[in-house]
Amino acid sequence: TSPAPIPPGDVLRTYADTQLGSPAATADLKATLATAYSMQGKPEKALEVASAAVAMDSGNLHAQVVRLRLLSASAGAAAALKELDALTAKSAKTVEVVQLRGELLRLLGRTDEAIASFREGLSIDNTSASSRAGLVASLLDKKDFSEAKKELDALRPMKGGAVQFRAYSTILALEKN
């Protein structure tokens, strides 16, 4: 039998001070812990831990993205987008980074730019259900139902896309009526 799962609060207490074998590994752990703090409704602690992760390894894009997501929630999408643009000017673009850019642009109502960003994410990894779902959502925002339907059909078979497919299928059906 497998051991009983550790309750979320205990996980945070257990691993909060853990230092792994490299700064990059510790930064990844702290970024994950920051997400857990956010899910527990502790946004200030989440941002503090994510910022510590970035300070530990400033080149860790995962930690940067987690911190910028949390920053978006506290300081707004425009502030996070400004920092994200500065980050991408000096580092490689990953699906995670390009997808976050699309999400921030969408929040700011810059739909055409969001669509371009999600398409860029798909050009990096055409199996990214999150990028495809962001593209569908942006196309629905733009009321481009035929293109949204096409992208929705591409989302359906993707691993991790089932929930988004159902949600956006429902939205598309409601929008068309």
Coordinates of C-alpha atoms in Angstrom, one line a residue:
T1 CA 0.0 0.0 0.0
S2 CA 1.1 3.5 -0.6
P3 CA 1.7 6.0 2.3
A4 CA -1.1 8.4 3.2
P5 CA -1.0 11.7 1.4
I6 CA 0.5 14.6 3.4
P7 CA -2.1 17.4 4.0
P8 CA -1.2 20.6 2.1
G9 CA -0.3 22.7 5.1
D10 CA 2.0 20.0 6.3
V11 CA 3.7 19.9 2.9
L12 CA 4.4 23.6 3.1
R13 CA 5.8 23.3 6.7
T14 CA 7.8 20.3 5.7
Y15 CA 9.5 21.7 2.6
A16 CA 9.5 25.5 3.2
D17 CA 13.1 25.6 4.5
T18 CA 14.4 22.7 2.3
Q19 CA 17.6 23.4 0.3
L20 CA 18.2 21.0 -2.5
G21 CA 21.5 20.2 -4.3
S22 CA 21.5 23.2 -6.6
P23 CA 20.1 26.7 -6.6
A24 CA 18.0 25.8 -9.7
A25 CA 16.4 22.8 -8.0
T26 CA 15.7 24.8 -4.9
A27 CA 14.2 27.6 -7.0
D28 CA 11.9 25.1 -8.7
L29 CA 10.8 23.7 -5.3
K30 CA 10.1 27.2 -4.0
A31 CA 8.2 28.1 -7.1
T32 CA 6.0 25.1 -6.6
L33 CA 5.6 26.0 -2.9
A34 CA 4.6 29.6 -4.0
T35 CA 1.8 28.1 -6.1
A36 CA 0.7 26.0 -3.1
Y37 CA 0.6 29.1 -0.9
S38 CA -1.5 30.9 -3.5
M39 CA -3.9 28.0 -3.7
Q40 CA -4.3 28.2 0.1
G41 CA -5.3 31.8 -0.2
K42 CA -2.0 33.3 0.9
P43 CA -1.1 35.6 -2.0
E44 CA 1.4 37.7 -0.1
K45 CA 3.3 34.7 1.2
A46 CA 3.1 33.2 -2.3
L47 CA 4.7 36.2 -3.9
E48 CA 7.3 36.4 -1.2
V49 CA 8.3 32.7 -1.8
A50 CA 8.2 33.1 -5.6
S51 CA 10.4 36.2 -5.3
A52 CA 12.9 34.2 -3.2
A53 CA 12.9 31.5 -5.8
V54 CA 13.9 34.1 -8.5
A55 CA 16.5 35.6 -6.2
M56 CA 18.0 32.2 -5.8
D57 CA 18.2 31.5 -9.5
S58 CA 17.4 34.5 -11.7
G59 CA 17.7 32.4 -14.8
N60 CA 14.9 30.0 -13.8
L61 CA 12.1 30.7 -16.2
H62 CA 9.6 28.5 -14.3
A63 CA 10.2 30.5 -11.1
Q64 CA 10.0 33.8 -13.1
V65 CA 6.6 32.8 -14.6
V66 CA 5.2 31.8 -11.3
R67 CA 6.3 35.1 -9.8
L68 CA 4.9 37.0 -12.7
R69 CA 1.5 35.2 -12.5
L70 CA 1.3 36.1 -8.8
L71 CA 2.5 39.7 -9.6
S72 CA -0.3 40.0 -12.1
A73 CA -2.8 39.1 -9.4
S74 CA -1.5 41.6 -6.9
A75 CA -0.1 44.5 -9.1
G76 CA -2.1 44.0 -12.3
A77 CA -1.5 42.5 -15.7
A78 CA 0.2 45.6 -17.1
A79 CA 2.9 45.5 -14.4
A80 CA 3.5 41.8 -15.0
L81 CA 3.5 42.2 -18.8
K82 CA 6.2 45.0 -18.5
E83 CA 8.4 42.7 -16.5
L84 CA 7.7 39.7 -18.7
D85 CA 8.7 41.7 -21.8
A86 CA 12.0 42.7 -20.1
L87 CA 12.6 39.0 -19.3
T88 CA 11.9 37.7 -22.8
A89 CA 14.2 40.4 -24.3
K90 CA 17.1 38.6 -22.7
S91 CA 16.1 35.0 -22.5
A92 CA 14.8 32.2 -24.7
K93 CA 11.1 32.0 -25.3
T94 CA 9.4 29.0 -23.9
V95 CA 5.8 27.9 -24.3
E96 CA 5.2 28.8 -20.6
V97 CA 6.5 32.3 -21.1
V98 CA 4.7 32.9 -24.4
Q99 CA 1.5 31.5 -23.0
L100 CA 1.7 33.8 -19.9
R101 CA 2.2 36.8 -22.3
G102 CA -0.9 35.8 -24.2
E103 CA -2.9 35.5 -20.9
L104 CA -1.7 38.9 -19.8
L105 CA -2.5 40.5 -23.1
R106 CA -5.9 39.0 -23.1
L107 CA -6.5 40.4 -19.6
L108 CA -5.6 43.8 -20.9
G109 CA -8.1 43.5 -23.8
R110 CA -5.3 43.3 -26.4
T111 CA -7.0 40.3 -28.2
D112 CA -5.1 40.4 -31.5
E113 CA -1.7 40.4 -29.7
A114 CA -2.9 37.6 -27.4
I115 CA -3.9 35.5 -30.4
A116 CA -0.5 36.1 -31.9
S117 CA 1.2 35.1 -28.6
F118 CA -0.9 31.9 -28.3
R119 CA -0.1 31.0 -31.9
E120 CA 3.6 31.6 -31.2
G121 CA 3.3 29.2 -28.2
L122 CA 1.8 26.6 -30.6
S123 CA 4.6 27.1 -33.0
I124 CA 7.1 26.2 -30.2
D125 CA 5.0 23.2 -29.1
N126 CA 1.9 22.3 -31.1
T127 CA 0.9 19.8 -28.3
S128 CA 0.3 22.6 -25.7
A129 CA -3.3 22.3 -24.7
S130 CA -3.0 25.4 -22.6
S131 CA -1.8 27.5 -25.5
R132 CA -4.6 26.1 -27.7
A133 CA -7.2 26.8 -25.0
G134 CA -5.9 30.4 -24.7
L135 CA -6.2 30.8 -28.4
V136 CA -9.8 29.5 -28.4
A137 CA -10.7 31.8 -25.6
S138 CA -9.2 34.8 -27.4
L139 CA -10.9 33.9 -30.6
L140 CA -14.2 33.7 -28.7
D141 CA -13.4 37.1 -27.2
K142 CA -13.1 38.4 -30.7
K143 CA -16.3 36.7 -31.7
D144 CA -14.4 34.8 -34.5
F145 CA -16.6 31.7 -34.0
S146 CA -15.5 29.8 -37.2
E147 CA -11.8 30.1 -36.2
A148 CA -12.6 29.3 -32.6
K149 CA -14.5 26.1 -33.7
K150 CA -11.5 25.1 -35.8
E151 CA -9.1 25.5 -32.9
L152 CA -11.6 23.9 -30.5
D153 CA -11.7 20.8 -32.7
A154 CA -7.8 20.7 -32.6
L155 CA -8.0 21.0 -28.8
R156 CA -10.4 18.1 -28.2
P157 CA -7.9 15.2 -28.7
M158 CA -5.0 17.0 -26.9
K159 CA -3.8 15.6 -23.6
G160 CA -5.1 17.8 -20.9
G161 CA -7.5 19.6 -23.1
A162 CA -10.8 17.7 -22.3
V163 CA -12.0 20.1 -19.5
Q164 CA -11.2 23.2 -21.6
F165 CA -12.8 21.6 -24.6
R166 CA -16.1 21.0 -22.8
A167 CA -16.1 24.5 -21.3
Y168 CA -15.3 26.3 -24.5
S169 CA -17.7 24.1 -26.5
T170 CA -20.5 25.2 -24.2
I171 CA -19.4 28.9 -24.5
L172 CA -19.3 28.6 -28.2
A173 CA -22.8 27.1 -28.4
L174 CA -24.2 29.8 -26.2
E175 CA -22.4 32.6 -28.1
K176 CA -23.8 31.3 -31.4
N177 CA -27.4 31.4 -30.1

